[in-house]
Short mmCIF file of C-alpha atoms and ligand atoms in Angstrom, two decimals:
data_model
loop_
_atom_site.label_atom_id
_atom_site.label_comp_id
_atom_site.label_asym_id
_atom_site.label_seq_id
_atom_site.Cartn_x
_atom_site.Cartn_y
_atom_site.Cartn_z
CA MET A 232 -35.72 -1.57 41.49
CA ARG A 233 -34.89 -1.18 37.89
CA GLU A 234 -38.13 0.17 37.01
CA SER A 235 -38.96 2.45 39.97
CA ILE A 236 -35.37 4.46 39.25
CA ARG A 237 -35.97 4.06 35.42
CA ALA A 238 -39.43 5.86 36.05
CA ASP A 239 -37.71 8.51 38.24
CA ILE A 240 -35.31 9.22 35.90
CA THR A 241 -37.62 9.57 33.33
CA GLY A 242 -40.03 11.64 35.37
CA HIS A 243 -37.11 14.27 35.69
CA GLN A 244 -35.62 14.13 32.52
CA SER A 245 -35.74 17.65 31.10
CA ARG A 246 -34.26 19.09 33.86
CA TYR A 247 -31.65 16.54 34.01
CA LEU A 248 -30.72 17.54 30.16
CA SER A 249 -30.98 21.06 30.94
CA GLU A 250 -28.88 20.96 34.10
CA LEU A 251 -25.98 19.08 32.11
CA PHE A 252 -26.51 21.86 29.32
CA SER A 253 -25.76 24.19 31.96
CA PHE A 254 -22.29 22.63 32.99
CA LEU A 255 -21.40 22.06 28.90
CA SER A 256 -21.53 25.82 28.67
CA TYR A 257 -18.41 26.36 30.41
CA PRO A 258 -15.45 26.36 28.67
CA SER A 259 -13.30 24.64 31.05
CA ILE A 260 -10.23 24.08 28.73
CA SER A 261 -7.63 23.30 30.95
CA THR A 262 -4.58 23.14 28.43
CA ASP A 263 -5.13 26.97 27.74
CA PRO A 264 -4.44 29.53 30.31
CA LYS A 265 -6.55 31.96 28.71
CA TYR A 266 -9.58 29.73 30.21
CA ARG A 267 -8.25 29.68 33.58
CA SER A 268 -11.56 31.52 35.33
CA SER A 269 -13.90 29.80 33.11
CA VAL A 270 -12.28 26.18 34.48
CA ASN A 271 -13.02 28.03 37.95
CA ASP A 272 -16.11 28.87 37.37
CA CYS A 273 -16.88 25.51 36.14
CA ALA A 274 -15.56 23.80 39.70
CA GLN A 275 -18.16 26.13 41.70
CA PHE A 276 -20.88 25.20 39.33
CA LEU A 277 -20.25 21.30 40.10
CA LYS A 278 -20.10 22.08 44.07
CA ALA A 279 -23.34 23.87 43.55
CA GLN A 280 -24.94 21.16 41.98
CA CYS A 281 -23.12 18.56 44.50
CA GLN A 282 -24.83 20.66 47.50
CA GLU A 283 -27.83 20.70 45.34
CA ILE A 284 -28.50 16.86 45.51
CA GLY A 285 -27.30 16.89 49.58
CA LEU A 286 -23.81 15.92 49.31
CA SER A 287 -22.01 17.10 51.95
CA ASN A 288 -18.44 18.44 52.72
CA THR A 289 -18.41 19.70 49.32
CA GLN A 290 -14.68 21.57 48.56
CA VAL A 291 -13.54 23.31 45.50
CA ILE A 292 -9.49 22.45 46.50
CA PRO A 293 -7.13 24.72 45.00
CA THR A 294 -4.03 23.51 43.27
CA LYS A 295 -1.30 25.12 41.67
CA GLY A 296 -2.94 24.57 38.27
CA HIS A 297 -6.89 23.98 38.24
CA PRO A 298 -9.00 23.06 41.36
CA ILE A 299 -10.29 19.60 42.15
CA LEU A 300 -13.70 19.14 43.32
CA PHE A 301 -14.69 16.99 46.23
CA ALA A 302 -17.57 15.95 47.85
CA GLN A 303 -19.03 12.75 50.14
CA SER A 304 -22.67 11.75 51.30
CA GLU A 305 -23.01 11.73 55.25
CA PRO A 306 -20.86 8.65 55.95
CA ASP A 307 -22.63 5.81 57.26
CA PRO A 308 -20.13 3.17 58.83
CA ASN A 309 -22.12 0.14 58.13
CA LYS A 310 -21.87 0.98 54.40
CA LYS A 311 -19.14 0.24 51.74
CA THR A 312 -17.93 3.26 49.98
CA LEU A 313 -17.98 4.16 46.34
CA LEU A 314 -15.49 6.86 45.09
CA ILE A 315 -16.51 8.20 41.97
CA TYR A 316 -13.75 9.89 39.65
CA GLY A 317 -14.30 11.99 36.48
CA HIS A 318 -13.03 15.24 34.79
CA TYR A 319 -14.86 18.56 34.39
CA ASP A 320 -11.77 19.94 31.73
CA VAL A 321 -12.19 19.54 27.94
CA GLN A 322 -9.89 19.87 24.89
CA PRO A 323 -9.64 22.81 23.01
CA VAL A 324 -12.30 23.61 20.07
CA ASP A 325 -10.31 24.24 17.23
CA PRO A 326 -10.63 23.55 14.46
CA LEU A 327 -13.41 25.71 15.57
CA ASP A 328 -14.82 26.25 12.05
CA GLN A 329 -15.40 22.71 11.42
CA TRP A 330 -18.09 22.99 13.93
CA ASP A 331 -22.12 23.29 13.20
CA ALA A 332 -22.72 25.15 16.06
CA ASP A 333 -21.07 26.84 19.25
CA PRO A 334 -18.92 24.33 21.12
CA PHE A 335 -20.19 25.57 24.25
CA ASP A 336 -23.89 25.97 23.35
CA PRO A 337 -25.14 22.87 23.43
CA VAL A 338 -27.79 21.56 21.07
CA LEU A 339 -29.80 18.79 20.37
CA LYS A 340 -29.39 16.67 16.95
CA ASP A 341 -30.50 13.37 15.71
CA GLY A 342 -30.87 12.15 19.28
CA TYR A 343 -27.27 13.57 20.40
CA MET A 344 -26.21 16.37 22.23
CA VAL A 345 -23.61 18.52 20.35
CA ALA A 346 -21.07 20.32 22.81
CA ARG A 347 -17.36 19.98 23.46
CA GLY A 348 -17.14 17.66 26.69
CA ALA A 349 -20.42 16.02 25.88
CA ALA A 350 -18.71 12.71 25.95
CA ASP A 351 -15.62 13.06 27.27
CA ASP A 352 -16.12 13.79 30.23
CA LYS A 353 -19.15 15.80 31.26
CA GLY A 354 -22.03 14.04 30.54
CA GLN A 355 -20.72 10.75 32.22
CA VAL A 356 -19.80 12.81 35.20
CA TYR A 357 -23.23 14.52 35.54
CA ALA A 358 -24.61 10.97 35.19
CA HIS A 359 -23.03 9.82 38.06
CA LEU A 360 -24.70 12.68 40.10
CA LYS A 361 -27.96 12.39 38.81
CA ALA A 362 -27.65 8.74 39.62
CA ILE A 363 -27.30 9.88 43.50
CA GLU A 364 -30.24 12.22 43.20
CA SER A 365 -32.57 9.50 41.56
CA LEU A 366 -31.39 6.77 43.72
CA GLN A 367 -32.18 9.08 46.83
CA ARG A 368 -35.18 9.80 45.85
CA VAL A 369 -36.38 6.51 45.09
CA SER A 370 -35.25 4.66 48.07
CA GLY A 371 -35.06 7.55 50.78
CA GLU A 372 -31.26 6.55 51.32
CA LEU A 373 -28.30 5.95 49.33
CA PRO A 374 -26.89 2.16 49.31
CA VAL A 375 -23.13 3.00 49.64
CA ASN A 376 -21.47 6.07 50.92
CA ILE A 377 -20.34 8.13 48.00
CA LYS A 378 -17.22 10.48 47.58
CA VAL A 379 -16.78 12.39 44.52
CA LEU A 380 -13.63 13.14 43.10
CA VAL A 381 -13.83 15.13 39.82
CA GLU A 382 -10.45 17.26 38.39
CA GLY A 383 -9.66 19.94 36.03
CA GLU A 384 -6.71 18.51 34.61
CA GLU A 385 -7.24 15.10 33.12
CA GLU A 386 -6.64 16.23 29.56
CA ILE A 387 -3.18 17.68 30.55
CA GLY A 388 -2.54 14.62 32.10
CA SER A 389 -3.45 15.12 35.86
CA PRO A 390 -0.12 16.93 36.78
CA HIS A 391 -1.40 17.91 40.70
CA LEU A 392 -3.70 14.98 41.18
CA TYR A 393 -0.89 12.45 42.25
CA GLY A 394 0.21 15.27 45.10
CA PHE A 395 -3.79 15.64 45.73
CA LEU A 396 -4.17 11.82 46.34
CA ARG A 397 -1.21 11.35 48.72
CA GLU A 398 -2.22 14.10 50.90
CA TYR A 399 -5.94 13.52 50.87
CA GLN A 400 -5.48 9.85 50.94
CA ASP A 401 -7.66 8.96 54.13
CA GLN A 402 -10.51 11.35 52.90
CA CYS A 403 -10.28 9.14 49.58
CA GLN A 404 -10.41 6.08 51.02
CA ALA A 405 -13.31 3.63 49.46
CA ASP A 406 -14.17 -0.11 48.96
CA ALA A 407 -14.00 0.65 45.33
CA ILE A 408 -14.11 3.38 42.37
CA LEU A 409 -16.33 3.99 39.28
CA VAL A 410 -15.06 5.76 36.64
CA SER A 411 -17.10 6.65 33.50
CA ASP A 412 -14.51 8.06 31.06
CA THR A 413 -14.45 5.30 28.13
CA PRO A 414 -16.66 4.19 25.14
CA PHE A 415 -18.81 1.31 24.45
CA TYR A 416 -17.04 -1.33 22.11
CA SER A 417 -20.04 -0.67 19.60
CA ARG A 418 -23.51 0.81 19.99
CA THR A 419 -24.99 -2.87 20.49
CA CYS A 420 -22.10 -3.76 22.76
CA PRO A 421 -21.86 -1.72 26.29
CA SER A 422 -18.48 -2.85 27.44
CA ILE A 423 -16.10 -2.65 30.72
CA CYS A 424 -12.78 -1.64 30.17
CA ILE A 425 -10.05 -3.91 32.02
CA SER A 426 -6.73 -1.84 30.47
CA LEU A 427 -5.79 1.48 29.64
CA ARG A 428 -2.42 2.32 28.09
CA GLY A 429 -0.09 4.67 29.80
CA MET A 430 1.68 7.67 28.28
CA LEU A 431 4.65 9.60 27.96
CA TYR A 432 4.49 12.78 25.77
CA VAL A 433 7.69 14.60 24.58
CA GLU A 434 8.79 17.68 22.36
CA VAL A 435 11.65 17.28 20.34
CA THR A 436 13.17 20.18 19.29
CA MET A 437 16.26 20.86 16.62
CA THR A 438 18.40 23.65 16.20
CA GLY A 439 21.07 24.40 13.86
CA PRO A 440 22.42 27.78 12.89
CA SER A 441 22.26 30.79 15.11
CA ALA A 442 19.55 32.46 12.74
CA ASP A 443 17.65 31.57 9.28
CA LEU A 444 20.17 31.39 6.66
CA HIS A 445 19.81 31.93 2.77
CA SER A 446 19.63 28.31 1.62
CA GLY A 447 21.61 29.17 -1.61
CA GLN A 448 24.18 31.37 -0.24
CA HIS A 449 24.81 28.47 2.48
CA GLY A 450 22.85 25.36 1.18
CA GLY A 451 25.04 22.55 1.54
CA ALA A 452 27.57 23.68 3.97
CA VAL A 453 25.15 23.57 6.75
CA ALA A 454 23.00 21.14 8.18
CA ASN A 455 19.41 21.71 8.11
CA PRO A 456 17.41 21.08 11.32
CA ILE A 457 13.91 20.14 9.76
CA GLN A 458 15.78 17.56 7.85
CA GLY A 459 17.76 16.16 10.84
CA LEU A 460 14.43 16.17 12.63
CA ALA A 461 12.83 14.20 10.15
CA ALA A 462 15.83 11.83 9.80
CA LEU A 463 15.52 11.35 13.89
CA ILE A 464 12.19 10.74 13.87
CA SER A 465 11.97 8.34 11.01
CA GLN A 466 14.61 6.22 13.16
CA LEU A 467 12.33 5.80 16.19
CA LYS A 468 10.27 3.42 14.45
CA ASP A 469 10.66 0.92 11.95
CA ASP A 470 8.21 0.44 8.96
CA ARG A 471 6.14 -2.27 10.93
CA SER A 472 5.48 -0.09 14.11
CA ARG A 473 8.57 -1.70 15.87
CA ILE A 474 9.92 1.03 18.08
CA GLN A 475 13.71 1.59 18.07
CA ILE A 476 14.46 3.07 21.54
CA PRO A 477 16.72 0.40 23.41
CA GLY A 478 15.12 -1.11 26.07
CA PHE A 479 11.65 0.15 25.02
CA TYR A 480 10.26 -3.42 25.03
CA ASP A 481 12.21 -4.78 27.79
CA ALA A 482 9.03 -4.72 30.43
CA VAL A 483 6.63 -5.51 27.76
CA THR A 484 5.24 -9.33 28.27
CA PRO A 485 3.28 -11.14 25.43
CA ILE A 486 -0.24 -11.23 25.42
CA GLY A 487 -1.16 -13.86 28.17
CA ALA A 488 -4.19 -16.21 27.41
CA SER A 489 -6.67 -14.38 29.63
CA LEU A 490 -6.09 -11.19 27.41
CA GLN A 491 -6.05 -13.33 24.29
CA ALA A 492 -9.42 -15.19 25.51
CA LEU A 493 -11.04 -11.70 25.75
CA LEU A 494 -9.86 -10.55 22.09
CA ASP A 495 -11.22 -13.76 20.83
CA ALA A 496 -14.81 -13.18 22.46
CA LEU A 497 -14.80 -10.00 20.24
CA PRO A 498 -16.03 -10.23 16.56
CA ASP A 499 -13.27 -9.67 14.33
CA ASN A 500 -13.56 -6.13 12.96
CA ASP A 501 -10.67 -4.81 11.48
CA ALA A 502 -12.00 -4.05 8.39
CA VAL A 503 -14.88 -2.40 9.39
CA TYR A 504 -12.49 -0.34 11.61
CA ALA A 505 -10.16 0.44 8.80
CA ASP A 506 -13.32 1.42 6.73
CA SER A 507 -14.37 3.59 9.89
CA VAL A 508 -11.16 5.66 10.29
CA GLY A 509 -10.69 5.95 6.40
CA VAL A 510 -7.62 4.09 5.47
CA SER A 511 -7.39 1.47 2.69
CA GLU A 512 -5.29 -0.88 4.85
CA LEU A 513 -4.18 -1.36 8.65
CA TYR A 514 -0.94 -0.78 9.89
CA GLY A 515 1.23 -2.34 12.80
CA GLU A 516 3.46 -4.95 13.85
CA GLN A 517 3.37 -8.44 12.34
CA GLY A 518 0.70 -10.68 14.18
CA TYR A 519 -1.52 -8.33 15.84
CA GLY A 520 -4.92 -7.42 14.86
CA ALA A 521 -6.44 -3.63 15.47
CA ASN A 522 -7.60 -4.43 19.05
CA ALA A 523 -4.40 -6.03 20.35
CA GLN A 524 -2.33 -3.48 18.67
CA LYS A 525 -4.45 -0.61 20.23
CA TRP A 526 -5.00 -2.23 23.60
CA PHE A 527 -2.19 -4.36 24.53
CA ARG A 528 1.09 -3.07 22.43
CA PRO A 529 3.03 0.26 23.14
CA THR A 530 3.44 2.84 20.25
CA LEU A 531 4.91 5.93 18.99
CA ASP A 532 3.42 8.83 16.80
CA CYS A 533 4.41 11.99 16.05
CA ASN A 534 1.18 14.35 16.99
CA GLY A 535 2.99 17.62 15.06
CA ILE A 536 5.82 19.24 13.25
CA THR A 537 6.71 22.53 12.74
CA GLY A 538 9.84 24.53 11.41
CA GLY A 539 10.80 26.75 8.71
CA TYR A 540 8.61 28.48 5.90
CA THR A 541 5.13 27.51 5.74
CA GLY A 542 3.39 30.33 4.55
CA GLU A 543 2.15 31.39 0.68
CA GLY A 544 4.83 30.91 -2.19
CA ALA A 545 8.14 30.11 -1.74
CA LYS A 546 11.05 31.41 0.48
CA THR A 547 14.86 30.10 0.39
CA ILE A 548 15.99 29.74 4.03
CA ILE A 549 17.65 26.96 5.92
CA PRO A 550 15.62 27.17 9.02
CA ALA A 551 17.59 27.58 12.52
CA THR A 552 15.12 25.21 14.13
CA ALA A 553 12.63 22.64 14.12
CA SER A 554 10.42 20.76 16.66
CA ALA A 555 8.22 18.10 16.93
CA LYS A 556 5.81 16.68 19.52
CA LEU A 557 5.53 12.83 20.41
CA SER A 558 3.23 10.70 22.26
CA MET A 559 4.35 7.27 23.19
CA ARG A 560 1.39 4.78 24.76
CA LEU A 561 2.93 2.57 27.14
CA VAL A 562 1.34 -0.95 28.26
CA ASP A 563 1.25 -2.46 31.79
CA GLY A 564 4.88 -2.85 33.14
CA GLN A 565 6.38 0.33 31.22
CA ASP A 566 8.09 3.03 33.47
CA PRO A 567 7.56 6.43 31.82
CA ASP A 568 10.64 7.90 33.72
CA GLU A 569 12.97 4.97 32.21
CA ILE A 570 11.61 5.36 28.67
CA PHE A 571 12.18 8.99 28.92
CA ALA A 572 15.72 8.65 29.72
CA SER A 573 16.45 5.81 27.24
CA LEU A 574 14.76 7.95 24.26
CA THR A 575 16.87 11.02 25.75
CA GLN A 576 19.88 9.18 25.08
CA TYR A 577 18.95 7.92 21.82
CA CYS A 578 18.27 10.84 20.11
CA GLN A 579 21.54 12.57 21.50
CA ALA A 580 23.37 9.45 19.90
CA HIS A 581 21.31 10.03 16.89
CA CYS A 582 21.33 13.94 16.37
CA PRO A 583 22.76 14.57 13.02
CA LYS A 584 26.31 16.35 13.16
CA GLY A 585 26.03 19.86 13.20
CA LEU A 586 22.79 19.86 14.80
CA ASN A 587 21.59 19.92 18.44
CA VAL A 588 18.45 18.32 20.18
CA LYS A 589 16.49 19.04 23.05
CA ILE A 590 13.85 16.74 24.54
CA LYS A 591 11.12 18.28 26.84
CA ARG A 592 9.00 16.14 28.73
CA HIS A 593 4.96 16.96 29.17
CA ALA A 594 2.53 13.98 30.43
CA GLY A 595 3.80 10.86 31.87
CA SER A 596 1.53 8.18 33.01
CA LYS A 597 1.57 4.36 33.74
CA ALA A 598 -0.75 2.00 31.86
CA TYR A 599 -3.47 -0.06 34.08
CA MET A 600 -4.28 -3.42 34.00
CA ALA A 601 -7.51 -4.74 35.96
CA ASP A 602 -8.45 -7.80 37.58
CA PRO A 603 -11.29 -8.91 35.48
CA ASP A 604 -12.70 -10.79 38.16
CA ALA A 605 -12.79 -8.05 40.67
CA PRO A 606 -16.91 -8.38 42.01
CA VAL A 607 -16.95 -4.32 41.19
CA ILE A 608 -16.24 -5.22 37.60
CA GLN A 609 -18.71 -7.84 37.17
CA MET A 610 -21.63 -5.99 38.95
CA GLY A 611 -20.44 -3.09 36.38
CA LYS A 612 -21.22 -5.62 33.58
CA ARG A 613 -24.64 -6.62 34.83
CA ALA A 614 -25.49 -3.12 35.53
CA LEU A 615 -24.84 -2.04 31.87
CA GLU A 616 -26.59 -4.78 30.75
CA ALA A 617 -29.63 -4.11 32.75
CA ALA A 618 -29.68 -0.52 31.86
CA PHE A 619 -28.95 -0.91 27.83
CA GLU A 620 -30.37 -4.32 27.55
CA TYR A 621 -27.36 -5.61 25.34
CA PRO A 622 -25.06 -8.07 26.73
CA ALA A 623 -21.90 -6.27 27.78
CA LYS A 624 -18.16 -7.63 27.13
CA LEU A 625 -14.90 -6.89 28.87
CA VAL A 626 -12.59 -4.99 26.52
CA GLY A 627 -9.27 -3.01 26.60
CA GLU A 628 -8.61 0.45 25.57
CA GLY A 629 -5.87 2.46 23.90
CA GLY A 630 -6.30 5.82 25.28
CA SER A 631 -4.72 6.85 28.69
CA ILE A 632 -6.72 8.40 31.90
CA PRO A 633 -3.59 8.87 33.73
CA ILE A 634 -4.45 8.70 37.42
CA VAL A 635 -6.58 5.22 37.14
CA SER A 636 -3.63 3.14 37.99
CA GLU A 637 -2.63 5.06 40.83
CA LEU A 638 -6.30 5.42 42.17
CA SER A 639 -6.23 1.74 42.24
CA SER A 640 -2.89 1.48 43.75
CA GLN A 641 -2.95 4.22 46.62
CA LEU A 642 -6.40 3.78 47.53
CA ASN A 643 -6.06 -0.19 47.18
CA ALA A 644 -9.28 -0.85 45.96
CA ALA A 645 -10.79 -2.05 42.47
CA VAL A 646 -11.84 0.43 39.84
CA VAL A 647 -14.76 -0.65 37.47
CA LEU A 648 -14.36 1.81 33.99
CA MET A 649 -18.02 1.56 33.11
CA GLY A 650 -18.28 4.37 29.99
CA PHE A 651 -21.45 5.25 28.36
CA ASN A 652 -20.05 7.04 24.93
CA LEU A 653 -19.85 5.46 21.83
CA PRO A 654 -16.46 5.14 19.68
CA ASP A 655 -17.93 7.62 16.82
CA ASP A 656 -18.53 10.47 19.44
CA GLN A 657 -15.80 12.24 18.21
CA ILE A 658 -14.35 12.98 21.32
CA HIS A 659 -11.34 15.70 21.03
CA ALA A 660 -12.65 16.50 17.50
CA PRO A 661 -15.28 19.13 15.96
CA ASN A 662 -18.93 18.61 16.70
CA GLU A 663 -18.26 16.06 19.65
CA ARG A 664 -21.59 14.34 20.73
CA PHE A 665 -23.28 11.98 23.29
CA LEU A 666 -26.30 10.02 22.82
CA VAL A 667 -29.00 11.70 25.26
CA ASP A 668 -30.78 8.47 25.47
CA HIS A 669 -27.11 6.96 26.65
CA TYR A 670 -27.07 9.89 29.46
CA TYR A 671 -30.34 8.38 30.94
CA LYS A 672 -29.22 4.87 30.76
CA GLY A 673 -25.79 5.71 32.21
CA ILE A 674 -27.79 7.43 35.34
CA LEU A 675 -29.57 4.22 35.47
CA ALA A 676 -26.53 1.54 35.16
CA THR A 677 -24.86 3.51 37.63
CA SER A 678 -27.70 3.43 40.05
CA LEU A 679 -27.76 -0.22 39.45
CA LEU A 680 -23.92 -0.33 40.38
CA MET A 681 -24.58 1.54 43.61
CA THR A 682 -27.42 -0.54 44.47
CA ALA A 683 -25.26 -3.88 44.05
CA LEU A 684 -22.48 -2.67 45.57
CA GLY A 685 -24.48 -1.53 48.76
CA GLY A 686 -25.53 -3.70 51.50
CA PRO A 687 -23.69 -4.32 54.72
CA LYS A 688 -19.96 -4.31 54.65
N1 BES B 917 -11.47 9.98 28.19
C1 BES B 917 -9.98 9.87 27.47
C2 BES B 917 -9.29 8.87 27.51
C3 BES B 917 -9.96 7.54 26.69
C4 BES B 917 -10.22 8.00 25.11
C5 BES B 917 -10.16 6.32 26.87
C6 BES B 917 -10.48 7.05 24.18
C7 BES B 917 -10.55 5.50 25.86
C8 BES B 917 -10.84 5.68 25.10
C9 BES B 917 -9.22 11.32 28.49
O1 BES B 917 -10.14 12.11 28.57
C10 BES B 917 -8.25 11.59 27.63
O2 BES B 917 -8.54 11.92 26.32
N2 BES B 917 -7.00 11.06 28.04
C11 BES B 917 -5.77 11.69 27.27
C12 BES B 917 -4.72 11.63 28.18
C13 BES B 917 -3.61 12.53 28.17
C14 BES B 917 -3.90 13.99 27.57
C15 BES B 917 -2.63 12.66 29.11
C16 BES B 917 -5.46 10.95 26.24
O3 BES B 917 -5.45 9.21 26.19
O4 BES B 917 -4.81 11.20 25.15
MN1 MN B 918 -11.80 11.72 28.93
MN1 MN B 919 -10.09 13.52 26.30
#
C-alpha cells in the first residue's frame, strides 16, 4: 500500500506542485481589510479543488468575517469519519523588502518552495487534499469518510469559527480530527504535537495631557504617558519571567510525570536553540529548560510599542498618548476571560497618577492538551515514521491554534496534530518556505493515517 501510494504521488508530483503554487498565489491576508476579496477568491479556489477531487457538499460558507470552506466525501455509514481542519489565511508579508522574491509568486530554491503560506498553512492543507486524491485513485475508494474544514481567520484568532462550530456541530461530527499546522521537532525528528498554548492578546493605551506638550514648558509638572506605560509594562513581569498579575498562576499545575517524561525523551538542545535564535543566553523561570518554558509554562510578551516622536532628529514633546500590544501564552487550565479581568484590574491599580489606562482585548483562546494514548495519535506517529523514515516523537508546542481545544471538546473527538514543516521554515517572517520533499511525504503520511484509521466502525 505504502509503495503504491508513494508511486502515485511521484507520478503526479509536478501537477501537485503547480496546483499548490496556484493556491499560494492568493494574498489571503486575513488581518488586513484590503485583502478581503483575495481571501474570498482563495476560498473559492479551494472549493473548486475540493470538487475536482470528487468531494461533495462543497460549500463556501460566509461569516461576518472571512468565509469557511467545508466539503465532505460521500458518507458511508460503515466507515469512520476523519475531520481535517486547517487554515487558508496567511500573515502579512512586511517587511516586504526583506523577501528575496514576491511572497505571492512562489519560487523553488534549494529544495524549498518559498512563498507566504507555504508552511503555514497552505502547503499542509493542500497535502491533505492531494492525499484524498491519491488514495482514491490507488484504492478505488476512501478508507474513511472525510470532512474538510478550512477557515480564513486562524491568524486573527478564529473569531467566527466558534459560532460556526456550534451551529454546524452535526455536520462536523467525526471520530477523529487531523490538523497539520505544527513543525517537526527537527529535520530528522518528525513529531506529533500533544499540547498547544492558549492566547490572550491585548492592547494597552496610556493617555495623559489632552494634546502633545512642549517638554520644556511643561516637563516635570505633567506625567509622561510613554514613561507611565513603560513603568506599567515593567511591572507585569519580574526579571525571571514571573508574571505579576494576581491569580495568573492559580490554575497552572506543575509539570507532571508524563510531560516530564516527554521532555526527558528529547535531546537537551538549549545551547543549540539559543544559538539558532541568535541570543547569547536563554531567559526564563528558574529550573525550566527551553522546551518546558515554551510548551508548558505561560508567558507574557510585549509585541510592539508606539508613542511620541520617532522621526528624524529631535522633537521636544511630552506625548499625549502611548500604546503597547501584549500577548500572553496560556497553559492548560488558564481561562483567557478571567486573566483579562485580572489584567485590567492590575493595570488600573498600577496606572501612574495623572495618567489614564485603557485595555482593549483582541484574540483569546484556551490551551490544548491531548491524551497521548489516543489511538489516532499513535496512528499519526506511525504514519510519520513510515512516510519520513525517521523515528517520530511526541512534543509540545508554544504556539496557538485557537480552535483546537474547542474542536476536540465540541465534537468529542481526539485531535492529532501531525505537521510537516520545520522549525526554521520562517513562518510569519520573510522568505517563509516549505520543503518540497516534505510536501510529498506529507501527502503520503496523510494517506497512511487515513488508511490506518479506516476499516469497519
Ligand atoms: N501554525 C501556527 C501555530 C503554531 C506555530 C503552532 C508554531 C506551533 C508552532 C498558527 O498559524 C499561528 O500562527 N497561530 C497564532 C494564533 C494567534 C494569531 C491567535 C499564534 O500562535 O500566534
Ligand atoms: Mn498555522
Ligand atoms: Mn500562523
